[in-house]
Coordinates of C-alpha atoms in Angstrom, one line a residue:
M192 CA -22.7 105.4 -77.6
E193 CA -22.8 108.9 -78.8
N194 CA -25.9 109.6 -76.7
M195 CA -24.3 108.7 -73.3
T196 CA -23.7 111.6 -70.9
A197 CA -20.4 112.5 -69.5
D198 CA -21.4 111.3 -66.0
A199 CA -22.4 107.9 -67.1
V200 CA -19.9 105.2 -66.5
P201 CA -20.2 101.7 -67.8
E202 CA -21.0 99.2 -65.1
T203 CA -18.0 97.2 -66.1
E204 CA -15.7 100.1 -65.5
Q205 CA -17.3 100.9 -62.2
R206 CA -16.5 97.4 -61.0
K207 CA -13.0 97.8 -62.2
A208 CA -12.7 101.0 -60.3
K209 CA -13.7 99.5 -57.0
A210 CA -11.6 96.4 -57.3
P211 CA -8.3 98.0 -56.0
E212 CA -10.1 99.2 -52.9
K213 CA -11.3 95.7 -52.1
Q214 CA -7.9 94.3 -52.7
K215 CA -6.4 96.9 -50.4
A216 CA -8.9 96.1 -47.6
K217 CA -7.9 92.5 -47.8
A218 CA -4.3 93.4 -47.4
V219 CA -4.9 94.5 -43.6
K220 CA -5.1 91.4 -41.4
K221 CA -6.5 91.4 -37.8
P222 CA -4.3 90.1 -34.9
R223 CA -5.4 86.7 -33.7
G224 CA -4.6 84.3 -30.9
K225 CA -1.9 85.2 -28.4
A226 CA -1.3 88.6 -29.9
A227 CA -4.9 89.7 -29.3
K228 CA -4.8 88.6 -25.7
A229 CA -1.6 90.4 -25.1
L230 CA -3.1 93.6 -26.4
R231 CA -6.1 93.4 -24.1
I232 CA -3.8 92.9 -21.0
I233 CA -1.8 95.9 -22.0
A234 CA -4.9 98.0 -22.3
I235 CA -6.2 97.0 -18.9
L236 CA -2.8 97.7 -17.3
L237 CA -2.8 101.2 -18.9
V238 CA -6.3 101.9 -17.5
L239 CA -5.3 100.7 -13.9
A240 CA -2.1 102.8 -14.0
L241 CA -4.1 105.8 -15.1
L242 CA -6.6 105.3 -12.3
A243 CA -3.9 104.8 -9.6
T244 CA -2.2 108.0 -10.8
A245 CA -5.5 109.9 -10.6
V246 CA -6.3 108.6 -7.1
Y247 CA -2.8 109.4 -5.7
W248 CA -2.9 112.9 -7.1
F249 CA -6.4 113.4 -5.6
L250 CA -5.4 112.1 -2.1
H251 CA -2.2 114.0 -2.2
R252 CA -4.0 117.3 -3.0
R253 CA -6.7 116.5 -0.3
A254 CA -4.2 115.8 2.4
A255 CA -2.1 118.8 1.5
A256 CA -5.3 121.0 1.6
A257 CA -6.3 119.5 5.0
D258 CA -2.8 120.1 6.4
S259 CA -2.7 123.6 5.2
A260 CA -6.3 124.3 6.5
A261 CA -6.3 122.6 9.9
E262 CA -4.8 124.2 13.0
I263 CA -3.9 122.2 16.1
S264 CA -4.0 123.8 19.6
Y265 CA -3.8 122.4 23.1
V266 CA -6.1 122.9 26.0
T267 CA -4.6 122.6 29.4
V268 CA -6.3 121.8 32.7
Q269 CA -5.0 121.2 36.2
A270 CA -5.3 117.6 37.6
E271 CA -7.4 118.1 40.8
K272 CA -9.1 115.8 43.2
G273 CA -12.9 115.5 42.8
S274 CA -15.6 112.9 42.3
V275 CA -17.0 111.0 39.3
T276 CA -20.5 109.7 39.2
T277 CA -22.2 107.5 36.6
S278 CA -26.0 107.5 36.3
L279 CA -29.0 106.5 34.2
S280 CA -31.6 109.0 33.4
G281 CA -35.3 108.8 32.6
S282 CA -38.7 110.4 33.1
G283 CA -41.8 109.3 34.9
T284 CA -45.1 110.3 36.6
L285 CA -45.4 110.5 40.4
E286 CA -47.9 108.3 42.0
P287 CA -49.1 108.0 45.6
A288 CA -47.6 105.4 47.9
N289 CA -50.9 103.7 47.9
S290 CA -54.4 104.4 46.6
Y291 CA -57.7 102.8 47.3
T292 CA -61.1 103.3 45.7
V293 CA -63.7 102.5 48.4
T294 CA -66.7 100.6 47.0
T295 CA -69.9 99.2 48.5
L296 CA -71.0 95.6 48.4
V297 CA -74.5 96.4 49.4
E298 CA -77.3 98.7 48.4
G299 CA -79.4 101.1 50.5
E300 CA -79.6 104.6 51.8
V301 CA -76.5 106.4 53.2
V302 CA -77.4 107.3 56.7
N303 CA -74.0 108.7 57.7
A304 CA -71.0 110.1 55.8
D305 CA -69.1 112.2 58.3
F306 CA -66.0 113.2 56.4
E307 CA -65.0 115.6 53.6
E308 CA -62.5 115.8 50.8
G309 CA -59.0 116.6 52.1
D310 CA -59.5 115.0 55.4
H311 CA -56.8 112.7 56.7
V312 CA -58.2 109.3 57.9
T313 CA -56.6 106.3 59.5
A314 CA -57.2 102.7 58.7
D315 CA -60.6 101.4 60.0
T316 CA -62.1 104.8 60.4
I317 CA -65.8 104.7 59.6
L318 CA -66.5 106.5 56.4
Y319 CA -70.1 105.5 55.5
T320 CA -73.0 103.8 57.3
I321 CA -75.8 102.4 55.1
D322 CA -79.3 101.4 56.4
S323 CA -79.0 97.8 57.5
S324 CA -82.4 97.0 59.0
D325 CA -83.2 94.2 56.5
A326 CA -79.8 92.7 57.0
A327 CA -80.2 92.7 60.8
T328 CA -83.4 90.7 60.5
G329 CA -81.7 88.1 58.3
T330 CA -78.9 87.8 60.8
E331 CA -81.3 87.1 63.7
K332 CA -83.0 84.4 61.7
A333 CA -79.6 82.8 60.9
Q334 CA -78.7 82.8 64.6
L335 CA -81.9 81.0 65.5
S336 CA -81.3 78.4 62.8
L337 CA -77.8 77.8 64.1
E338 CA -79.1 77.2 67.7
Q339 CA -81.6 74.7 66.4
A340 CA -78.9 72.9 64.4
Q341 CA -76.6 72.8 67.4
N342 CA -79.3 71.2 69.6
S343 CA -80.0 68.5 66.9
Y344 CA -76.3 67.8 66.7
D345 CA -75.9 67.5 70.4
K346 CA -78.7 65.0 70.6
A347 CA -77.2 63.0 67.8
I348 CA -73.9 62.9 69.6
S349 CA -75.6 61.9 72.8
E350 CA -77.3 59.0 71.0
L351 CA -74.1 58.0 69.4
D352 CA -72.4 57.9 72.8
K353 CA -75.0 55.3 73.9
L354 CA -73.2 52.9 71.5
N355 CA -70.7 52.5 74.4
V356 CA -72.6 50.6 77.1
K357 CA -71.1 51.8 80.5
A358 CA -71.3 50.7 84.1
S359 CA -73.6 53.0 86.1
A360 CA -72.0 52.0 89.4
A361 CA -68.9 50.3 90.7
G362 CA -69.0 46.7 91.6
T363 CA -68.7 43.1 90.3
I364 CA -70.2 41.8 87.1
I365 CA -72.4 39.0 88.3
E366 CA -74.3 38.6 85.1
L367 CA -73.4 39.2 81.4
D368 CA -76.3 38.7 79.0
V369 CA -74.9 39.5 75.5
A370 CA -72.1 38.4 73.3
A371 CA -70.2 39.9 70.3
G372 CA -72.3 39.9 67.2
D373 CA -75.7 40.0 68.9
E374 CA -78.4 42.3 67.6
I375 CA -79.9 44.0 70.6
G376 CA -82.6 46.6 71.1
A377 CA -83.0 49.7 73.3
N378 CA -83.6 48.9 77.0
Q379 CA -82.3 45.3 76.6
T380 CA -80.3 44.0 79.6
V381 CA -76.6 43.8 78.9
A382 CA -75.1 43.0 82.4
V383 CA -75.8 43.1 86.2
I384 CA -73.4 44.8 88.6
R385 CA -73.4 44.2 92.3
D386 CA -71.4 45.8 95.1
S387 CA -71.5 43.5 98.2
S388 CA -68.9 45.4 100.2
V389 CA -71.6 47.7 101.7
M390 CA -75.0 46.4 102.9
T391 CA -78.0 48.6 103.4
L392 CA -80.5 48.2 106.4
K393 CA -83.9 50.0 106.3
V394 CA -85.7 50.4 109.7
D395 CA -88.5 52.6 111.1
F396 CA -87.9 55.1 113.9
P397 CA -90.5 57.3 115.7
A398 CA -91.3 60.2 113.4
D399 CA -90.6 62.8 116.0
D400 CA -87.1 61.3 116.7
A401 CA -86.3 60.6 113.1
K402 CA -86.9 64.3 112.2
G403 CA -83.7 65.1 114.1
F404 CA -81.6 62.5 112.3
Y405 CA -79.2 63.5 109.5
V406 CA -77.2 61.8 106.8
G407 CA -73.8 60.7 108.0
Q408 CA -75.0 60.3 111.6
W409 CA -73.4 57.4 113.5
A410 CA -75.6 54.3 114.1
V411 CA -75.1 50.9 115.8
V412 CA -76.5 47.9 114.0
T413 CA -77.2 44.6 115.9
L414 CA -77.7 41.3 114.0
D415 CA -80.7 39.2 115.2
G416 CA -79.8 35.8 116.5
S417 CA -76.1 36.4 117.0
L418 CA -76.6 39.8 118.6
E419 CA -73.4 40.9 116.9
S420 CA -73.1 44.6 116.8
M421 CA -71.3 46.7 114.1
P422 CA -71.1 50.4 113.2
G423 CA -73.1 52.1 110.4
T424 CA -74.0 55.5 109.1
I425 CA -77.2 57.0 108.1
S426 CA -77.4 57.4 104.3
K427 CA -81.0 58.5 104.0
V428 CA -83.9 59.8 106.2
S429 CA -87.3 59.7 104.6
A430 CA -89.3 62.9 104.6
V431 CA -92.6 61.1 104.6
D432 CA -94.3 59.9 107.7
N433 CA -95.9 56.4 107.7
V434 CA -98.6 55.2 110.1
L435 CA -98.2 51.7 111.5
S436 CA -101.2 49.4 112.1
T437 CA -100.7 50.1 115.8
G438 CA -101.3 53.8 115.1
Q439 CA -97.7 54.9 115.6
I440 CA -96.2 57.5 113.3
V441 CA -92.8 56.5 112.0
R442 CA -90.2 57.5 109.3
Q443 CA -87.9 55.0 107.5
V444 CA -84.2 55.5 108.0
T445 CA -81.6 53.9 105.7
I446 CA -78.3 52.8 107.3
D447 CA -75.1 51.7 105.4
V448 CA -73.0 49.0 107.0
K449 CA -69.6 47.8 105.7
N450 CA -69.9 44.0 105.1
P451 CA -67.2 42.1 106.9
G452 CA -68.1 39.2 104.7
G453 CA -70.7 37.4 106.7
I454 CA -73.7 39.6 106.0
A455 CA -76.1 38.1 103.4
V456 CA -79.2 39.4 101.8
S457 CA -82.3 39.0 103.9
R458 CA -80.3 38.9 107.2
V459 CA -82.3 40.7 109.9
A460 CA -81.0 43.4 112.3
T461 CA -82.0 46.3 114.4
A462 CA -80.4 49.7 114.9
V463 CA -79.9 52.4 117.5
V464 CA -79.3 56.1 116.6
A465 CA -78.5 58.6 119.4
G466 CA -79.8 56.1 122.0
I467 CA -83.1 55.7 120.2
E468 CA -83.9 52.2 119.1
S469 CA -85.7 51.3 115.9
M470 CA -89.3 50.4 116.1
D471 CA -88.7 47.0 114.5
S472 CA -86.1 44.9 112.6
G473 CA -85.2 45.3 109.0
E474 CA -83.6 43.1 106.3
F475 CA -80.2 43.7 104.7
S476 CA -79.9 44.3 101.0
Y477 CA -77.0 45.1 98.7
K478 CA -76.3 48.8 98.6
T479 CA -75.5 48.6 94.9
E480 CA -77.0 46.2 92.4
K481 CA -77.5 47.7 88.9
T482 CA -79.1 46.2 85.8
I483 CA -77.2 47.7 82.8
M484 CA -79.4 48.0 79.7
A485 CA -78.6 49.2 76.2
G486 CA -79.7 52.8 75.5
V487 CA -80.0 52.3 71.7
S488 CA -80.5 49.5 69.2
G489 CA -77.4 48.1 67.5
T490 CA -75.0 45.3 66.9
V491 CA -72.6 44.2 69.7
S492 CA -69.2 44.8 68.2
A493 CA -67.1 44.0 71.3
I494 CA -67.4 42.8 74.9
K495 CA -65.0 44.6 77.2
V496 CA -65.5 42.6 80.5
A497 CA -66.4 39.1 81.7
E498 CA -68.5 37.8 84.6
G499 CA -66.8 38.2 88.0
D500 CA -64.8 41.3 86.9
T501 CA -64.7 44.3 89.2
V502 CA -65.6 47.5 87.3
K503 CA -65.6 51.2 88.0
D504 CA -68.4 53.6 87.6
G505 CA -68.5 54.7 84.0
Q506 CA -66.3 51.9 82.7
V507 CA -67.3 50.7 79.2
L508 CA -68.7 47.1 79.3
A509 CA -69.6 46.7 75.6
T510 CA -69.6 48.6 72.3
L511 CA -72.3 48.7 69.7
T512 CA -72.4 49.8 66.1
S513 CA -75.3 51.4 64.3
D514 CA -75.3 52.8 60.7
S515 CA -78.5 54.7 61.3
L516 CA -77.0 56.6 64.2
S517 CA -73.7 57.4 62.4
D518 CA -75.8 58.7 59.4
A519 CA -77.9 60.8 61.8
V520 CA -74.7 62.3 63.4
D521 CA -73.3 63.1 59.9
N522 CA -76.5 64.8 58.8
A523 CA -76.7 66.8 62.0
Y524 CA -73.1 68.0 61.6
Q525 CA -73.8 69.1 58.0
N526 CA -76.9 71.0 59.1
L527 CA -74.9 72.6 61.9
R528 CA -72.1 73.6 59.5
N529 CA -74.5 75.1 57.0
A530 CA -76.2 77.0 59.7
Q531 CA -72.9 78.4 60.9
L532 CA -71.8 79.4 57.4
S533 CA -75.2 81.1 56.8
L534 CA -74.7 83.1 60.0
D535 CA -71.2 84.0 59.0
N536 CA -72.4 85.3 55.7
Q537 CA -75.1 87.3 57.3
N538 CA -72.6 88.8 59.7
D539 CA -70.3 89.6 56.9
T540 CA -73.1 91.2 55.0
L541 CA -74.1 93.2 58.0
D542 CA -70.5 94.4 58.4
N543 CA -70.6 95.6 54.8
Y544 CA -73.2 98.2 55.7
T545 CA -70.5 99.9 57.7
I546 CA -67.7 101.1 55.3
T547 CA -64.3 101.8 56.8
S548 CA -61.1 103.2 55.5
P549 CA -58.7 100.4 54.4
I550 CA -55.6 102.5 54.7
D551 CA -54.2 105.6 56.3
G552 CA -54.5 108.4 53.8
T553 CA -56.1 111.6 52.5
I554 CA -59.6 111.8 51.0
I555 CA -59.2 112.8 47.4
D556 CA -62.7 112.4 46.1
K557 CA -66.1 111.9 47.9
Y558 CA -68.8 110.6 45.6
Y559 CA -71.8 110.1 48.0
K560 CA -73.3 112.0 51.0
A561 CA -75.8 111.2 53.7
G562 CA -79.3 110.6 52.2
D563 CA -78.1 109.4 48.8
K564 CA -79.2 106.0 47.5
V565 CA -76.3 103.7 46.6
S566 CA -76.2 100.5 44.6
S567 CA -73.9 97.5 45.1
G568 CA -70.5 97.9 43.5
R569 CA -70.5 101.7 43.4
S570 CA -67.3 103.7 44.1
M571 CA -67.9 105.7 47.3
C572 CA -64.6 107.7 47.6
L573 CA -61.0 107.8 46.6
I574 CA -58.1 107.7 49.2
Y575 CA -54.4 108.4 48.6
D576 CA -51.6 107.5 50.9
L577 CA -49.3 110.5 50.5
S578 CA -46.8 109.5 53.1
Y579 CA -44.4 109.1 50.2
L580 CA -44.5 109.1 46.4
T581 CA -43.3 106.6 43.8
L582 CA -42.5 106.7 40.1
S583 CA -41.6 104.1 37.6
L584 CA -38.8 104.3 35.0
N585 CA -38.4 102.0 32.0
V586 CA -34.7 101.1 31.8
D587 CA -33.2 99.6 28.7
E588 CA -32.1 96.0 28.7
L589 CA -28.5 97.0 28.2
D590 CA -28.5 99.1 31.4
I591 CA -30.8 97.2 33.7
S592 CA -28.0 95.1 35.1
Q593 CA -26.5 98.3 36.6
V594 CA -29.6 99.0 38.6
Q595 CA -30.0 97.6 42.1
V596 CA -32.4 98.1 45.0
G597 CA -31.1 100.7 47.4
Q598 CA -29.4 103.0 44.9
T599 CA -30.2 106.6 45.2
A600 CA -31.8 108.8 42.5
A601 CA -31.9 112.6 42.0
I602 CA -35.4 113.8 41.2
T603 CA -36.3 117.1 39.6
A604 CA -39.7 118.5 38.5
D605 CA -40.5 121.3 36.2
A606 CA -43.3 122.3 38.6
V607 CA -40.8 122.8 41.4
E608 CA -37.9 124.9 40.0
G609 CA -34.5 124.9 41.6
K610 CA -35.0 121.9 43.9
T611 CA -33.7 118.4 43.7
Y612 CA -35.3 115.6 45.7
E613 CA -33.7 112.3 46.7
G614 CA -35.3 109.0 45.8
V615 CA -34.4 105.4 46.5
V616 CA -34.7 102.4 44.2
T617 CA -37.2 100.0 45.9
K618 CA -37.9 97.5 43.1
V619 CA -36.3 96.2 39.9
S620 CA -38.8 94.2 38.0
V621 CA -37.8 91.2 35.9
A622 CA -41.0 91.5 33.8
G623 CA -39.8 93.3 30.8
T624 CA -41.8 94.8 27.9
T625 CA -40.6 94.5 24.3
S626 CA -41.4 97.1 21.7
G627 CA -39.7 97.5 18.3
G628 CA -37.1 94.9 19.2
V629 CA -36.0 96.7 22.4
T630 CA -36.9 95.4 25.9
T631 CA -37.2 97.7 28.9
Y632 CA -37.7 96.8 32.5
P633 CA -39.7 98.9 35.1
V634 CA -37.8 100.3 38.0
T635 CA -39.7 101.7 41.0
I636 CA -38.2 104.7 42.9
R637 CA -39.6 105.9 46.3
V638 CA -39.5 109.6 47.2
D639 CA -40.0 110.3 50.9
E640 CA -39.5 114.1 50.8
T641 CA -42.7 115.2 49.0
D642 CA -42.8 118.9 49.9
G643 CA -44.0 120.6 46.7
L644 CA -44.6 117.4 44.8
L645 CA -48.0 116.0 44.0
P646 CA -49.2 112.8 42.4
G647 CA -49.5 113.2 38.6
M648 CA -46.5 115.5 38.2
N649 CA -43.9 114.6 35.5
V650 CA -40.4 114.4 36.9
D651 CA -36.9 113.5 35.7
A652 CA -34.9 111.0 37.6
K653 CA -31.2 110.2 37.5
I654 CA -30.3 106.9 39.2
I655 CA -26.8 107.1 40.7
V656 CA -25.2 103.8 39.4
D657 CA -21.7 104.3 40.8
S658 CA -19.5 107.1 42.2
V659 CA -16.0 107.6 43.5
E660 CA -14.8 110.4 45.8
D661 CA -11.5 112.1 46.4
V662 CA -9.8 110.9 43.2
I663 CA -7.8 112.7 40.5
V664 CA -10.3 113.8 37.8
I665 CA -9.4 114.9 34.3
P666 CA -11.5 115.3 31.1
S667 CA -12.1 112.0 29.3
Q668 CA -10.7 113.3 26.0
A669 CA -7.3 113.8 27.6
V670 CA -6.8 110.0 27.8
E671 CA -5.3 108.8 24.6
R672 CA -4.7 105.2 23.3
R673 CA -2.8 102.9 25.5
N674 CA -3.9 105.0 28.5
R675 CA -1.5 107.8 27.7
V676 CA -2.0 111.4 29.0
L677 CA -0.1 114.4 27.8
V678 CA 1.3 116.6 30.6
T679 CA 3.5 119.7 30.5
S680 CA 7.2 119.0 31.0
D681 CA 7.2 120.9 34.3
S682 CA 4.4 118.8 35.8
P683 CA 5.4 116.6 38.9
S684 CA 4.4 113.4 37.1
A685 CA 6.6 114.3 34.1
A686 CA 9.4 112.5 36.0
N687 CA 7.6 109.2 34.8
A688 CA 7.6 110.3 31.2
L689 CA 7.3 107.6 28.5
E690 CA 9.7 107.5 25.6
D691 CA 6.8 108.2 23.1
Q692 CA 7.4 111.2 21.0
A693 CA 5.3 114.2 22.2
P694 CA 4.9 117.8 21.1
D695 CA 7.4 120.4 22.3
G696 CA 7.0 121.3 25.9
Y697 CA 5.0 118.1 26.7
V698 CA 5.6 114.5 27.6
Y699 CA 3.4 111.4 27.8
V700 CA 2.8 109.5 31.0
E701 CA 0.9 106.2 31.5
V702 CA -2.1 106.3 33.8
T703 CA -4.6 103.8 35.3
T704 CA -8.2 104.9 34.7
G705 CA -11.2 104.2 36.9
L706 CA -14.8 105.3 36.7
S707 CA -15.9 107.7 34.0
D708 CA -19.0 109.7 33.1
D709 CA -20.0 111.6 30.0
S710 CA -17.1 114.1 30.3
N711 CA -14.6 113.1 33.1
V712 CA -12.6 110.1 34.1
A713 CA -11.1 109.2 37.5
I714 CA -7.3 108.5 37.4
L715 CA -6.3 105.9 39.9
S716 CA -2.5 106.2 39.3
G717 CA 0.0 108.0 37.0
L718 CA -1.1 111.6 37.9
Q719 CA -1.0 113.7 40.9
E720 CA -2.4 117.0 42.0
G721 CA -0.5 119.9 40.4
D722 CA 0.0 118.2 37.1
T723 CA -1.0 120.2 34.0
V724 CA -2.8 118.0 31.6
A725 CA -3.2 118.8 27.9
Y726 CA -5.2 117.5 25.0
A727 CA -5.2 118.5 21.4
V728 CA -8.1 120.4 19.7
V729 CA -8.1 120.6 15.9
T730 CA -9.7 123.7 14.4
A731 CA -10.2 124.8 10.8
P732 CA -10.8 128.1 9.1
S733 CA -14.4 129.1 8.7
D734 CA -14.1 128.8 4.9
D735 CA -12.2 125.6 4.0
T736 CA -13.9 124.8 0.7
T737 CA -11.6 124.4 -2.3
T738 CA -12.2 123.2 -5.8
G739 CA -10.6 120.3 -7.6
G740 CA -11.1 116.6 -7.6
F741 CA -11.6 114.1 -10.3
G742 CA -14.4 112.7 -12.3
M743 CA -13.2 109.5 -13.9
F744 CA -13.5 109.7 -17.7
G745 CA -15.9 112.5 -17.7
G746 CA -15.9 116.3 -17.7
N747 CA -17.8 118.7 -15.6
S748 CA -17.5 116.5 -12.4
N749 CA -19.7 117.4 -9.4
R750 CA -18.3 118.5 -6.1
G751 CA -19.5 116.4 -3.1
T752 CA -19.6 117.0 0.6
A753 CA -19.1 114.3 3.2
P754 CA -20.8 114.0 6.6
S755 CA -19.5 116.1 9.5
G756 CA -16.2 114.7 10.8
E757 CA -15.9 112.0 8.1
G758 CA -14.0 111.6 5.0
G759 CA -14.4 109.0 2.2
Y760 CA -15.1 108.3 -1.4
N761 CA -18.5 108.2 -3.1
Q762 CA -18.0 106.4 -6.4
G763 CA -19.6 107.7 -9.5
N764 CA -20.4 106.1 -12.8
Y765 CA -17.5 105.5 -15.0
S766 CA -18.8 105.3 -18.6
G767 CA -20.0 108.2 -20.6
G768 CA -19.6 111.9 -20.3
N769 CA -20.6 114.4 -17.6
N770 CA -20.1 111.8 -14.9
S771 CA -19.4 112.5 -11.2
G772 CA -16.1 111.2 -9.9
F773 CA -14.9 110.6 -6.3
S774 CA -16.1 113.1 -3.7
G775 CA -14.6 113.0 -0.2
G776 CA -15.6 114.2 3.2
A777 CA -13.8 116.9 5.2
P778 CA -13.6 117.8 8.8
S779 CA -16.7 119.2 10.4
G780 CA -17.7 122.4 8.9
G781 CA -16.0 121.9 5.5
S782 CA -16.5 120.3 2.1
A783 CA -14.1 117.9 0.5
P784 CA -12.1 119.3 -2.4
S785 CA -13.5 118.8 -5.8
G786 CA -11.9 119.5 -9.1
G787 CA -12.0 119.0 -12.8
G788 CA -12.5 115.6 -14.3
M789 CA -9.9 113.8 -16.3
P790 CA -10.3 114.3 -20.0
G791 CA -13.0 112.2 -21.5
G792 CA -15.9 112.2 -23.8
N793 CA -18.5 114.8 -23.6

C-alpha cells in the first residue's frame, strides 16, 4: 500500500466515482409516442414558415427593384389606310421552261450538223444527218418482202372466196347436183343455170357483106315451116372468114331473139340484115346455159337455192368449208403483218438517221460536228427552252394549305440587284418529302419576265398568300388582349371609349382585326383615319444589376442570370453549406437580383 503512487486509484473507487454519472444519465428520459410525433410536426411547420418568409422577402425585393428600374413610355402612330400582305418565303434555283438532251439511236458518220451553240431552233428543225446508206438498203429489202407477202395474202383470200359457189349468169336453176354435207372437189359440177328468155341464132352471110355488119344492128328472123318473122339484134360478127364447100367465102353472124315462149332448141330459122339474106338456115340455142362448178375442194355446208329458182348473176348458190384454206389465209395474214412491221421498223430506223429538234429552244451545248463518228445512245446536243423560267420551293407542311395555283410571287436575285420579278404558282405537288420528322411539299413557280435572269441562278421567292387594300393599318403590338387598342383622348374614335382603366390622356377602344403580317394588322372596324394609336414600350437602365437574393441554408450564395425577357427560379441544393439558392431572371439586358444566403452551416 505504501508503494502506490498518488495517481493510482483503486479500481473499486473508480467504479464508485463513475456510478453517479450513470445514474444521472438514466434520469433523462426520451419523449415517446404522440409527444415525439408532435415535435416533428412543429419542426416541419417552422421550416415551411421560414421558407415562405424568405421567398416573400425575395420576391418583394425583386419586384421593388424591377419597379424602380423599369421605365414605361408610349409610342404613338397615326391610324392610316394602307395594305397588308401575308407571304411565304423560300429560296430556289432557276431552271429553263424545258430542256432536252438530243441523243442518237443509230451509229455512223455525221454528214451534216449545220447549227452552232447559241442558235435558236424550232421544233422539227434538222440538227444532224448521219450516213444512212446501209439502212436504206434494208428498207428496200423490207419493201420487197411486204409486196410478196401482200400477193400471197391476196391469193389466199381469192381462194377463200371460192368457198362461196356463185352463179356466173342470170337464169333458172335447171339442175342441182350437190347437197349439204357432200365432200366435193375442185371443178366438180354444182348446178346448171339456163336463161330461155333469149334465144341465139347463128347463120352465115357473105363475107364481104358481113364485114359491114355491127353489134346491135337490127335483123329479121324467119322461122322455117311457119314462116313467122320476129325481130332480133346482132350480138356478134365473126372476124374469121370460112369457105363453104361451094367455094363461097362467108362469116358467121350471131343474132339474139327474145323468146315469145314458142321457140325451142334446134328450131331452124333464117335471117335478113340490111336486106341481105343469110346463106343458109341456122338452129336456135339458149343464149345462156352455164354449168357452175366448184372452184376449190371442200365440204358443202349449205345450199342456198333449189331447182327451178331464178337467180341473178353473182348470187351465192352454195357455201363450202375448208380448214386448209382457212389456215392458209391465217398464215398469209401473219406473214403480211410481219412484213409490214419489218418495213415500219426499217422506216423508223431510217428516220433516226435524221435528228431533229424536239422543242423550240436555244442550243446550249453542241457535242458533235460533221465528220465525227457517233455511237448509238450518245448525247449530241443540249437544248433549253428559255421562253420562261421556273423554280421549285419546298414549303413546310404547316403552310402548304395556304398555297394555291395562280398566286403571285415576288422574285429577287443577288445577281440582278434592285429588281424584283413577278412569278406565278403553276403547280402545288402532293408528293411530300419527309426529313427529320418534317414534311415539305414542292411548289413550282413560273417566271415569264426573264430579262437578266439565267438558268442556275439562286433566287429568293416570296409567295403572296393573301392581301387587303385600302384598310386602316396599325402596328400589331398596338392590339392588346380582348382586341383593345389605346388611343389618345382627342382621337375621333375616342367617342367609343371602353370603361377599362387607361393611362392618363388615353382611352381604350374595341376593334375588329383582319389580316396581319409580321409587323402590321388590318383594322376592319373600331378605328378611323386621324386616330392616334399608342402602345407601351418598357425600357430599363443600362445597368440594372443588383445584389441580394437568397441561398437556402447556405452562405456565399451564387448570383444567377435568367434568359432575356424571362424571369423564374432555379432551385439549388438545400443541404450543406456554400449552396446556391434561388436565382431569377430579369427583363432583357439585366440580371436577376441576388443576395446573401440565410444563415446556415459553412
